[in-house]
mmCIF file of C-alpha atoms in Angstrom:
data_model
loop_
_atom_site.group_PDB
_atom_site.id
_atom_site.type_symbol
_atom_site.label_atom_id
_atom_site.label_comp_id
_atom_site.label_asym_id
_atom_site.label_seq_id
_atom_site.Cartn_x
_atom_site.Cartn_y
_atom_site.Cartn_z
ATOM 1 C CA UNK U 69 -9.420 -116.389 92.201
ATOM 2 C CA UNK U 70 -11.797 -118.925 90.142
ATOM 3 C CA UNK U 71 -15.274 -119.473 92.575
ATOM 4 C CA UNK U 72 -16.272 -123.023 93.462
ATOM 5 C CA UNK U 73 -19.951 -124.160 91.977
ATOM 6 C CA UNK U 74 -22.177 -125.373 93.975
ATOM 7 C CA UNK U 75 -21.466 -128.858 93.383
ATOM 8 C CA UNK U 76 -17.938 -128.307 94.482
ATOM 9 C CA UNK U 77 -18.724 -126.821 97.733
ATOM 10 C CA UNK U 78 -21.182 -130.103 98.396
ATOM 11 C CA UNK U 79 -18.018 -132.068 97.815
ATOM 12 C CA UNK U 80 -16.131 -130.379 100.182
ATOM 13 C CA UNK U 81 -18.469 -129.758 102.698
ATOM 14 C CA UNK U 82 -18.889 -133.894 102.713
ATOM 15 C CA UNK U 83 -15.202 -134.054 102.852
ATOM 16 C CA UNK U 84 -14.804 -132.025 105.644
ATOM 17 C CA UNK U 85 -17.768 -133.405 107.814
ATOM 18 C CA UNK U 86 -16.199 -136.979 106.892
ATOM 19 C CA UNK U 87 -12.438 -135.793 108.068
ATOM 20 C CA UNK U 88 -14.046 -134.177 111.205
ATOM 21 C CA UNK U 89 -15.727 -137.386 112.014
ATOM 22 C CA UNK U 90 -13.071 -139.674 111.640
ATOM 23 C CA UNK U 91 -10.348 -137.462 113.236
ATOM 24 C CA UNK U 92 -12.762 -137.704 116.529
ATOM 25 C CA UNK U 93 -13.610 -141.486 116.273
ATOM 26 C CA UNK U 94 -9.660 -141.615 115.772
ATOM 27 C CA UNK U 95 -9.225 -139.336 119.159
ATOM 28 C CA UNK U 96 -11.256 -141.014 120.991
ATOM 29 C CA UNK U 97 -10.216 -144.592 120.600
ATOM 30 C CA UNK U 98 -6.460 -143.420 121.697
ATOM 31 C CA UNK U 99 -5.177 -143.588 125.032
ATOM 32 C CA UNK U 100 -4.346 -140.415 127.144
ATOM 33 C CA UNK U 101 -0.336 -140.604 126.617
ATOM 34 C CA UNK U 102 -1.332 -140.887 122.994
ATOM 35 C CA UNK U 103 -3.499 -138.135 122.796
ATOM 36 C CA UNK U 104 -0.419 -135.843 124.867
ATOM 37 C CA UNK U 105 1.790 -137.033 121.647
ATOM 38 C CA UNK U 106 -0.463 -136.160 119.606
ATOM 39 C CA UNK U 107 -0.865 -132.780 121.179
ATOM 40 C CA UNK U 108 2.801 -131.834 121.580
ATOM 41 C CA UNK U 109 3.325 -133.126 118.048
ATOM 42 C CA UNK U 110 0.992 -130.507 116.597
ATOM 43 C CA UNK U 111 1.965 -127.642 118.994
ATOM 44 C CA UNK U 112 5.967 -128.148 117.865
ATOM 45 C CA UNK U 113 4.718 -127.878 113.951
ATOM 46 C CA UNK U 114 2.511 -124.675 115.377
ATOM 47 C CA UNK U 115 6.112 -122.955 116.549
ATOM 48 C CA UNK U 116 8.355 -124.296 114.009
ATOM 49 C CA UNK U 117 6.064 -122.308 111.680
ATOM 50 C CA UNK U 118 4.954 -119.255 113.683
ATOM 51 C CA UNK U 119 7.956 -119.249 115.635
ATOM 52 C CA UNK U 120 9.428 -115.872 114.143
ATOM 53 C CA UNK U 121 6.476 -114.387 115.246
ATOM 54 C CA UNK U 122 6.526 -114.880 119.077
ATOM 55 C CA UNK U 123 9.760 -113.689 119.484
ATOM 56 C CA UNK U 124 9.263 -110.893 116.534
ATOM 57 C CA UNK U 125 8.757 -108.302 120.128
ATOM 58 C CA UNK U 126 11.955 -109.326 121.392
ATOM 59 C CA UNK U 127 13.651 -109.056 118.650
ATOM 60 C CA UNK U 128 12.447 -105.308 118.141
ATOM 61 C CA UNK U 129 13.218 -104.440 121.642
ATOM 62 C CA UNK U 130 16.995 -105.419 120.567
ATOM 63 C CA UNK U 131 16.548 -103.471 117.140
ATOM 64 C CA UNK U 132 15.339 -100.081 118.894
ATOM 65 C CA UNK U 133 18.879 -100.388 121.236
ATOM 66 C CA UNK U 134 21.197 -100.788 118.218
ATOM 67 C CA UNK U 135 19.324 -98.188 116.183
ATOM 68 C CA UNK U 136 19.537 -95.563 118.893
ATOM 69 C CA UNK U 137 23.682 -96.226 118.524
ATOM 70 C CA UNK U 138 23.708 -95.310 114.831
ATOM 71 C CA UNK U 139 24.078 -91.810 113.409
ATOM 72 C CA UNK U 140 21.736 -89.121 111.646
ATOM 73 C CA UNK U 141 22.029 -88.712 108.464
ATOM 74 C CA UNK U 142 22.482 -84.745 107.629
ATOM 75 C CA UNK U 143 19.492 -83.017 107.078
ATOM 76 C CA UNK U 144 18.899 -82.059 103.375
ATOM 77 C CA UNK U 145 19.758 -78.792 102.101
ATOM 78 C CA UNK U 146 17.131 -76.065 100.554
ATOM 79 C CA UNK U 147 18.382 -76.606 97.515
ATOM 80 C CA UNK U 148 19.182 -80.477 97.226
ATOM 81 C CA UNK U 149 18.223 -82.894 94.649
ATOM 82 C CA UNK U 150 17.449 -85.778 95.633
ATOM 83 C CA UNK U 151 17.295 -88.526 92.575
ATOM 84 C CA UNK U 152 16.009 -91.831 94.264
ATOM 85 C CA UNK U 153 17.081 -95.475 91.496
ATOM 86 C CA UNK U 154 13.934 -97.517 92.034
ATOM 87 C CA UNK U 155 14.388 -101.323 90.552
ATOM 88 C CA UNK U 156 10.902 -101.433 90.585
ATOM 89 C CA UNK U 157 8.075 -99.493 91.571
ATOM 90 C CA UNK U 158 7.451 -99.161 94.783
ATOM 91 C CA UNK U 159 10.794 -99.858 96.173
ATOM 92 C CA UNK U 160 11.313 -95.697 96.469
ATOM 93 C CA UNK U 161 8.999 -95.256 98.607
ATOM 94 C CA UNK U 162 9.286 -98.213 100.689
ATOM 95 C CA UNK U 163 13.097 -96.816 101.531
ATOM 96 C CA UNK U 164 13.030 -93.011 101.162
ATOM 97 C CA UNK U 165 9.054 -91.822 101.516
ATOM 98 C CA UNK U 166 10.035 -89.851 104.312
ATOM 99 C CA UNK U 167 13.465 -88.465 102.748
ATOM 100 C CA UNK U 168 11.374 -87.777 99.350
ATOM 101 C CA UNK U 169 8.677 -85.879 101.690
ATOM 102 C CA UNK U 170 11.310 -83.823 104.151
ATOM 103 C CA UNK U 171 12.932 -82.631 100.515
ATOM 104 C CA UNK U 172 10.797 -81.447 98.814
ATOM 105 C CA UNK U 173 8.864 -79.845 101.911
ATOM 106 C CA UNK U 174 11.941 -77.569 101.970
ATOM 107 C CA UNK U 175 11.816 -76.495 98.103
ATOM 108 C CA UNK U 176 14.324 -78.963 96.900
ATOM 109 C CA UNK U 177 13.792 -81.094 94.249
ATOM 110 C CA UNK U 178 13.019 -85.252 93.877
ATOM 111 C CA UNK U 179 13.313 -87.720 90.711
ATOM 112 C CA UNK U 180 12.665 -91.335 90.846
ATOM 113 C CA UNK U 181 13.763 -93.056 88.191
ATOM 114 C CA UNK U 182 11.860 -96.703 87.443
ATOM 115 C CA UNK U 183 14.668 -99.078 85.587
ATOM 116 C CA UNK U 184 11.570 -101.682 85.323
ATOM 117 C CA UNK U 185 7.868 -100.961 85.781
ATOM 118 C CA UNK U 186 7.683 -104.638 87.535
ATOM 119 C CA UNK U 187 6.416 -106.668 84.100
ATOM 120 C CA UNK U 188 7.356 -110.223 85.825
ATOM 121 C CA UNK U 189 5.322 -110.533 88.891
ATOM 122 C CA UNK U 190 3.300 -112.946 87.742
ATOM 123 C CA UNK U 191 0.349 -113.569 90.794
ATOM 124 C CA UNK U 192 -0.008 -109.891 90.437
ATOM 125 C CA UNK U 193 -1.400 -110.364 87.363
ATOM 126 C CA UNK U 194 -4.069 -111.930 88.400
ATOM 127 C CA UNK U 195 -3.238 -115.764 87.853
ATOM 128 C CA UNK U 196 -0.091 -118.231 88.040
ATOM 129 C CA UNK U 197 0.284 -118.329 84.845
ATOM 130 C CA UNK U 198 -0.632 -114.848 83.144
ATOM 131 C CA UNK U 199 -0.496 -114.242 79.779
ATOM 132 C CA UNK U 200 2.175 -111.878 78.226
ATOM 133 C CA UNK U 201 -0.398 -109.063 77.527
ATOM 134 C CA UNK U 202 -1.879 -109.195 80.929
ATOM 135 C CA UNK U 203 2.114 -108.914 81.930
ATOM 136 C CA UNK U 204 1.748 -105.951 80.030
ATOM 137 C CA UNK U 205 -1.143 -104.247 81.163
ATOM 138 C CA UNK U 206 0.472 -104.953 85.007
ATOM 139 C CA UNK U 207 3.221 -103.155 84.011
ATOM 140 C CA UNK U 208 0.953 -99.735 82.703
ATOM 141 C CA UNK U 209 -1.274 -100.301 86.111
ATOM 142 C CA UNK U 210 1.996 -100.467 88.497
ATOM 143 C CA UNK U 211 3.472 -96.973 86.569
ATOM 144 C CA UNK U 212 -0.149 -95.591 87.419
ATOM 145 C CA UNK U 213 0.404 -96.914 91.031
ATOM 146 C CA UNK U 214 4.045 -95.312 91.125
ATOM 147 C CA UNK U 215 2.044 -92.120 90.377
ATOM 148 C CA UNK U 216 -0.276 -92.254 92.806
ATOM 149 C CA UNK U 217 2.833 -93.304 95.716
ATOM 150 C CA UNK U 218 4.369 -89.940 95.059
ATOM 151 C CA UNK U 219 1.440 -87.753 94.893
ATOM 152 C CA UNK U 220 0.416 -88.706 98.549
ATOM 153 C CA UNK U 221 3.590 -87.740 99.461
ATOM 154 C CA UNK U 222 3.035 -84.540 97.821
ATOM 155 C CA UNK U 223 5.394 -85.030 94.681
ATOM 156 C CA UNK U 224 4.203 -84.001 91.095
ATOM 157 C CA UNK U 225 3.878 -86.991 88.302
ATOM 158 C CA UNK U 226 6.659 -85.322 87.105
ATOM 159 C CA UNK U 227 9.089 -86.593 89.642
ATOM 160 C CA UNK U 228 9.037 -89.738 87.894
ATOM 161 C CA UNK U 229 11.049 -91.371 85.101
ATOM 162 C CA UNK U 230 10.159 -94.755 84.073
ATOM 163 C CA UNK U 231 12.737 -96.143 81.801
ATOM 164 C CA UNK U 232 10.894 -99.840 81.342
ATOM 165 C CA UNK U 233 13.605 -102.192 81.162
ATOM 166 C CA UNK U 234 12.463 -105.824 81.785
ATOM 167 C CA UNK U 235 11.703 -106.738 85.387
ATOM 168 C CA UNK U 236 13.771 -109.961 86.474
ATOM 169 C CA UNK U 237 16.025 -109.108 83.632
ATOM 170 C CA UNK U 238 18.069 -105.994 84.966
ATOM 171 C CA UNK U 239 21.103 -108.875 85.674
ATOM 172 C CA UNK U 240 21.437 -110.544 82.171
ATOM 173 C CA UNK U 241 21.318 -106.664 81.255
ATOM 174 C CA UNK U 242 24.608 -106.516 82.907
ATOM 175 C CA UNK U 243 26.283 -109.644 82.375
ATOM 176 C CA UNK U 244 25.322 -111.879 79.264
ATOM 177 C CA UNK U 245 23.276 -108.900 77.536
ATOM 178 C CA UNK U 246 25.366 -105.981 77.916
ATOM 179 C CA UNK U 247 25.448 -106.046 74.053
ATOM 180 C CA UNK U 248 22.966 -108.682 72.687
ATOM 181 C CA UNK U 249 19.119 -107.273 73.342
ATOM 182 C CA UNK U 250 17.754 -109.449 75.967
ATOM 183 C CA UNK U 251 14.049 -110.717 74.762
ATOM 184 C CA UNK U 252 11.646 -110.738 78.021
ATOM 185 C CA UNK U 253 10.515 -114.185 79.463
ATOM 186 C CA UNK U 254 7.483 -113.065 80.734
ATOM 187 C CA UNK U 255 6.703 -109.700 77.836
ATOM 188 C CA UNK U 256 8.167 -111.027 74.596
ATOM 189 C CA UNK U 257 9.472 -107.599 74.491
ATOM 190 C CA UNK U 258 13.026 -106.764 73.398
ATOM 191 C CA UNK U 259 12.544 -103.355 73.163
ATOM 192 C CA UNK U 260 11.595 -100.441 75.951
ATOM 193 C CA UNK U 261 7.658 -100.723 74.841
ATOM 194 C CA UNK U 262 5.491 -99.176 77.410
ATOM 195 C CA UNK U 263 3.663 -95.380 76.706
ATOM 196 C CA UNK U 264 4.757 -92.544 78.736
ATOM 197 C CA UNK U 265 9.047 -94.021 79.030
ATOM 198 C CA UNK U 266 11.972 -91.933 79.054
ATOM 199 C CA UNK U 267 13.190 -93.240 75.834
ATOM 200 C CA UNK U 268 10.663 -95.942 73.801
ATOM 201 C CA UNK U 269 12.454 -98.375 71.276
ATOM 202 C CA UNK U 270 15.350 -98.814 73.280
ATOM 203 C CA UNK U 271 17.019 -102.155 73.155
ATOM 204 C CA UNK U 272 16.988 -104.015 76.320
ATOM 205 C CA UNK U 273 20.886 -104.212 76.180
ATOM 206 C CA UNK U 274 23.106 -103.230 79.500
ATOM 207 C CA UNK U 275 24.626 -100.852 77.212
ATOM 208 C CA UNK U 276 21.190 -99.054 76.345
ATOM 209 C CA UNK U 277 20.495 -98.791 80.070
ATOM 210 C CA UNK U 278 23.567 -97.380 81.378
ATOM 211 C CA UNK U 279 24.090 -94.729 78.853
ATOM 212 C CA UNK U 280 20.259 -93.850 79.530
ATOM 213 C CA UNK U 281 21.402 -93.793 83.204
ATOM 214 C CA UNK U 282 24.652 -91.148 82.412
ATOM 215 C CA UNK U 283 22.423 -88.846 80.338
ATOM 216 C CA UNK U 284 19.808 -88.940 83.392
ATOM 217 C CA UNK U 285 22.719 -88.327 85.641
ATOM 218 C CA UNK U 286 24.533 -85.559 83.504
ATOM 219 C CA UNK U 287 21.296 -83.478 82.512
ATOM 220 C CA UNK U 288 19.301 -83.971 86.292
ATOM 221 C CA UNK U 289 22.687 -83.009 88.220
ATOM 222 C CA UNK U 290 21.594 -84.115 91.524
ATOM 223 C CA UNK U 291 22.990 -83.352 94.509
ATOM 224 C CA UNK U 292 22.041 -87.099 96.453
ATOM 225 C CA UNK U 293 21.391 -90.154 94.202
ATOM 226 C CA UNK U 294 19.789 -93.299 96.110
ATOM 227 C CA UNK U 295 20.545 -96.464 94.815
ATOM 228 C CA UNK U 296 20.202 -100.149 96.515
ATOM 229 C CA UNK U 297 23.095 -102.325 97.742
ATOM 230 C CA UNK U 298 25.183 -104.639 96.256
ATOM 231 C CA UNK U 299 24.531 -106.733 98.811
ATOM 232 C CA UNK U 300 20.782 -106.421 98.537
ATOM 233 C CA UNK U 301 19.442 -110.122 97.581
ATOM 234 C CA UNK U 302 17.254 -109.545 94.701
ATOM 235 C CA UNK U 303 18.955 -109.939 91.248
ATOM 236 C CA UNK U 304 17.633 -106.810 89.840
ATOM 237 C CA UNK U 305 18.619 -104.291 93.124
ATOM 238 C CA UNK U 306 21.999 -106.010 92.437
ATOM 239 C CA UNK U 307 22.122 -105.148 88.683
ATOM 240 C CA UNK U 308 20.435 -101.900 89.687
ATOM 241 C CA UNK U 309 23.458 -101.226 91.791
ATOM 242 C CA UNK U 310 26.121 -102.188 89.497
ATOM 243 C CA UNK U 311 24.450 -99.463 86.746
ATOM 244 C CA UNK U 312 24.303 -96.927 88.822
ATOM 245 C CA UNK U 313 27.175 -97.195 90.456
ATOM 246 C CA UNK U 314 29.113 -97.433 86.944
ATOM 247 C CA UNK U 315 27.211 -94.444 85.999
ATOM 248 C CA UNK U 316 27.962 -92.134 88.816
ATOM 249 C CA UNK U 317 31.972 -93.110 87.970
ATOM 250 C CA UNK U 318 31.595 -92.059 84.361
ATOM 251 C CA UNK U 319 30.481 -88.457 85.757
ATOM 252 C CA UNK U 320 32.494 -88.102 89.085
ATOM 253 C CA UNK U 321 29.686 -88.105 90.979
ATOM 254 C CA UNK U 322 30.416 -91.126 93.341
ATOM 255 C CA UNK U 323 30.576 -89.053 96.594
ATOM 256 C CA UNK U 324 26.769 -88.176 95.899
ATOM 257 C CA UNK U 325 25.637 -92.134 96.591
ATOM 258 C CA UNK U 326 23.629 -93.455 99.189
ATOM 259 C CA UNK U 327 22.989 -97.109 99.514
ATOM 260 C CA UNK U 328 19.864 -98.905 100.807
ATOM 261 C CA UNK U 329 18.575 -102.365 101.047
ATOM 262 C CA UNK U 330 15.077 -103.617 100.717
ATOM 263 C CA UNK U 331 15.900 -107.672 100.430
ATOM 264 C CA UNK U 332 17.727 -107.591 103.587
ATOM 265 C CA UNK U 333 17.391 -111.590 104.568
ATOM 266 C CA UNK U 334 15.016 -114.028 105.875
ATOM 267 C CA UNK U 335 11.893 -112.088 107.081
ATOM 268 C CA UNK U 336 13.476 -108.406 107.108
ATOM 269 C CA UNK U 337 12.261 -106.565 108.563
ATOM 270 C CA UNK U 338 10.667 -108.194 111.317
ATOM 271 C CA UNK U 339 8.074 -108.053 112.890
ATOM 272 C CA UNK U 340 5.924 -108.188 109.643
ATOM 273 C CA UNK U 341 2.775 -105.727 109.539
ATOM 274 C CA UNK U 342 2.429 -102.007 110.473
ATOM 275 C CA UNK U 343 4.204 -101.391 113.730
ATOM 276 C CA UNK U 344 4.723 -97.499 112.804
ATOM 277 C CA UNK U 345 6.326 -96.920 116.204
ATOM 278 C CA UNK U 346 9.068 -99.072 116.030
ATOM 279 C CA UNK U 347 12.451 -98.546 114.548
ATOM 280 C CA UNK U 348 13.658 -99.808 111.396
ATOM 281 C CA UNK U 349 16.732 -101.928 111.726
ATOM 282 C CA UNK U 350 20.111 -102.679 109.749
ATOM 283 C CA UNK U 351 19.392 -105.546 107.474
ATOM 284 C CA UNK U 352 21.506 -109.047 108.027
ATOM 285 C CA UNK U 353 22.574 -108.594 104.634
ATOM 286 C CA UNK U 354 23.968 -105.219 105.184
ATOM 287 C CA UNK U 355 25.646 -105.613 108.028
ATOM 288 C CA UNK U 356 28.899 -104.055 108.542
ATOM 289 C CA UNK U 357 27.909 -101.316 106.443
ATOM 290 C CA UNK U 358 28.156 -97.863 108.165
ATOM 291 C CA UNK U 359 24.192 -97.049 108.571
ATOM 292 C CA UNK U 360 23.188 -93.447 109.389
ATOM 293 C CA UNK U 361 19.372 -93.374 110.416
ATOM 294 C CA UNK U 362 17.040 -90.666 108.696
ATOM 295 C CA UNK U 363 14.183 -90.142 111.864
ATOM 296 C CA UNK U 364 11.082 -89.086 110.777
ATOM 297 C CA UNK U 365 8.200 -86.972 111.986
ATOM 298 C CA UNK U 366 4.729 -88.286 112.812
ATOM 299 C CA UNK U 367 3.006 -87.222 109.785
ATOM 300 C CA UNK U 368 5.920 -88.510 107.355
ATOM 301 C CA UNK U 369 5.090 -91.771 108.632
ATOM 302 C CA UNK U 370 1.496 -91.541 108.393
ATOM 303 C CA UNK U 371 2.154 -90.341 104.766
ATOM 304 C CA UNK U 372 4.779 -92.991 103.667
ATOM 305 C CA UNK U 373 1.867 -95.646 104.822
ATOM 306 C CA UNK U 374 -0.219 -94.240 102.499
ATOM 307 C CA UNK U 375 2.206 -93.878 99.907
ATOM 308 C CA UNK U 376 3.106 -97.873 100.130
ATOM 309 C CA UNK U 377 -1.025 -98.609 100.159
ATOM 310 C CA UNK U 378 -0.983 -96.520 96.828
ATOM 311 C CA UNK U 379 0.595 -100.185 95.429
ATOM 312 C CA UNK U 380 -2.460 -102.054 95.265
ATOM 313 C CA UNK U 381 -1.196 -104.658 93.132
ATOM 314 C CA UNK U 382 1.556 -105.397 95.526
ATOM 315 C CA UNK U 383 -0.606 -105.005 98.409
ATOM 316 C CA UNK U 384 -2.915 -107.282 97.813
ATOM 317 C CA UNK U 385 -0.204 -109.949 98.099
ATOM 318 C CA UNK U 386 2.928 -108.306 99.978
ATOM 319 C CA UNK U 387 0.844 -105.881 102.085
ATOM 320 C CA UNK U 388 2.794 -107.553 105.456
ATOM 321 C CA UNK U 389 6.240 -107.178 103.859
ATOM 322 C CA UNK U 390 5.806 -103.572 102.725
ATOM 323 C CA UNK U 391 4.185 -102.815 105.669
ATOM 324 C CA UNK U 392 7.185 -103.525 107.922
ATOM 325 C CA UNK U 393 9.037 -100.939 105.794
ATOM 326 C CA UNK U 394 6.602 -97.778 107.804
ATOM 327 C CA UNK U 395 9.149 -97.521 110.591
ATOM 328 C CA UNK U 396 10.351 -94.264 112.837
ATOM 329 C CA UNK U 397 13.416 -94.200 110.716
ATOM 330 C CA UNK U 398 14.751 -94.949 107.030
ATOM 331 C CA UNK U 399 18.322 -96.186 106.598
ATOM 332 C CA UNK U 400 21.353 -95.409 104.250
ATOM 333 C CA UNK U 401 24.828 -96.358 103.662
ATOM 334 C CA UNK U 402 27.721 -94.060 102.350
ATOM 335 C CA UNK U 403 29.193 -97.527 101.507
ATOM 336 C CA UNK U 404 28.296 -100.095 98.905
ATOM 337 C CA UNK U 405 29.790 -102.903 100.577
ATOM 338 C CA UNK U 406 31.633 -102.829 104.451
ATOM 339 C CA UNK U 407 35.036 -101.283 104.221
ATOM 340 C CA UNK U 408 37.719 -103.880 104.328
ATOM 341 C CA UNK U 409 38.566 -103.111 108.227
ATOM 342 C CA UNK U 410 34.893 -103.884 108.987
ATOM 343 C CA UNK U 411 35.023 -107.436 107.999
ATOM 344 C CA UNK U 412 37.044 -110.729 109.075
ATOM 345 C CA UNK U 413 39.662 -111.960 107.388
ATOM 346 C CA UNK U 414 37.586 -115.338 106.580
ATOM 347 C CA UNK U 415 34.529 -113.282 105.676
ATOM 348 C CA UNK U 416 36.598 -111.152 102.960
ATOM 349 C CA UNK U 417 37.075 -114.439 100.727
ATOM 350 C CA UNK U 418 41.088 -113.934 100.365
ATOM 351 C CA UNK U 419 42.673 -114.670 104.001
ATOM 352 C CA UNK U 420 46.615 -115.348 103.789
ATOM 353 C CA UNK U 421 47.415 -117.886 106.008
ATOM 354 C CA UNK U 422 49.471 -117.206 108.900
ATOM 355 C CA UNK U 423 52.857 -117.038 108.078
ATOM 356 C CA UNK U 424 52.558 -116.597 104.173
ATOM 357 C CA UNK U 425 52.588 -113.765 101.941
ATOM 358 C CA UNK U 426 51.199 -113.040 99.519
ATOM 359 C CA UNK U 427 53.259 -112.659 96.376
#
């Protein structure tokens, strides 16, 4: 952030002393059922903005019930391998620290493989309006900080697989640039470009990425393979979704997904901040999905906090939001999307009218 000279803070010291002075002179000359107006006018724009927050305690009290009512998800196995599809880095640990942790405490095996290193995020950077180099050098300092995550967890470096496809891009990839190479708003890269990638010089083409994705599958063989939503509301966890899932079909291997949503709707997970003794909820956006919890021990949570603070980058401006993530519990889905006997008939976008069939 630029510093003020001195000049400027004269100016707005002088402002200030002027806007103090004329807000009282302006207070005083009003009468008293002005100044309540005034008063309850203020206080409503107080809780219209910080609203979510008093009732944040209610609304975890309500969370810990339904939690309690879901499932456990099966303990892993000595031998299980857990491979964990990140969108970006830090989104495995912020859904499967603990899981990662319990796993590979009992001699099985983790890989997290990075389909971006997070090249777009551009007040990370540093500025509004970075340039494509300093783009660049976020994306080298976030693979560093994906390092760092896993080794307080107690994984090796080698645990990780950054592919570095283009961050905000992982959609086009599957849709408009399955073929064509997709050039990089925010890099200027067309190409996988960053040091230390699973495979440099690949296009960024859907195609490049999802055969990358069946050779990881086919030579890792893993026994569990996490992989966000559908119904996750970021572009990229979608996209992420949609490649992995196609992936896993190619090989057989779609009884080995798990599902899990970090985007989950307006403030999820609330309450924002580290509350490491409450649960962590279903998301809005997944509901109807059949959660199983994952409860974790004291120290697991204790070391997925400091695995999320290893994203300094992303702490210094999301600390609240990945902070809400260190809960008693992580969350998975067999299920992509709800089964069909889960939802309404209005909510599955094809109801037949009474009476009618369908032909």
């Amino acid at each position: 952030m630029r510093r003020l000279a001195p000049w400027q803070w004269l100016a707005l010291l002088l402002l200030l002393y002027v806007g103090a002075a004329e807000a009282l002179r302006l207070w005083l000359g009003l009468v008293w059922a002005e100044r309540l107006a005034l008063l309850l006018a203020a206080l409503g724009v107080w809780a219209f903005i910080n609203g979510r927050f008093l009732f944040a305690s209610y609304h975890a009290l309500l969370a810990s019930a339904r939690v309690r009512r879901l499932p456990p998800l099966p303990e892993p196995a000595s031998g299980e391998h857990l491979l964990v599809l990140a969108p970006h880095p830090d989104d495995e640990v912020l859904v499967a620290a603990g899981l990662m942790r319990r796993v590979h405490q009992r001699g099985g095996r983790v890989s997290v493989v990075y389909l971006t290193s997070g090249d777009a995020f551009d007040l990370a950077a540093g500025s509004p309006l970075p340039s494509r180099e300093a783009l660049r050098r976020l994306a080298l300092r976030r693979m560093v900080e994906a390092w760092r995550g896993l080794e307080a967890l107690g994984l090796p470096r080698t645990a990780a697989l950054f592919l570095g496809f283009p961050d905000q891009g992982l959609f086009p990839l599957f849709t408009t640039h399955y073929y064509l190479a997709y050039e990089s708003p925010s890099t200027g890269l067309k190409a996988v470009a960053y040091p230390g990638c699973y495979r440099p010089g690949l296009p960024y083409t859907g195609k490049a990425l999802e055969a990358t994705l069946v050779e990881l599958f086919q030579g890792l063989k893993p026994t569990r393979i996490l992989l966000p939503s559908p119904l996750d509301a970021h572009r990229d966890h979608q996209a992420t979704a949609y490649f992995g899932m196609r992936a896993a079909a190619f090989l057989g291997l779609e009884d080995r997904l798990e599902y899990y949503v970090v985007h989950g709707g307006y403030q999820y997970p609330l309450p924002k901040g580290l509350h490491p003794r409450l649960p962590l909820y279903p998301p809005p956006r997944g509901r109807g999905l059949p959660w199983r919890r994952f409860a974790l021990t004291e120290e697991e949570v204790r070391l997925k906090e400091r695995a999320i603070r290893a994203h300094r980058s992303q702490m210094r401006l999301l600390s609240r939001f990945l902070l809400a993530f260190v809960r008693q519990n992580e969350l998975y889905s067999p299920l992509p999307v709800p089964a069909k006997e889960a939802l309404a008939a209005e909510e599955e976008g094809w109801a037949v009218p009474e009476g009618r069939e369908v032909l």
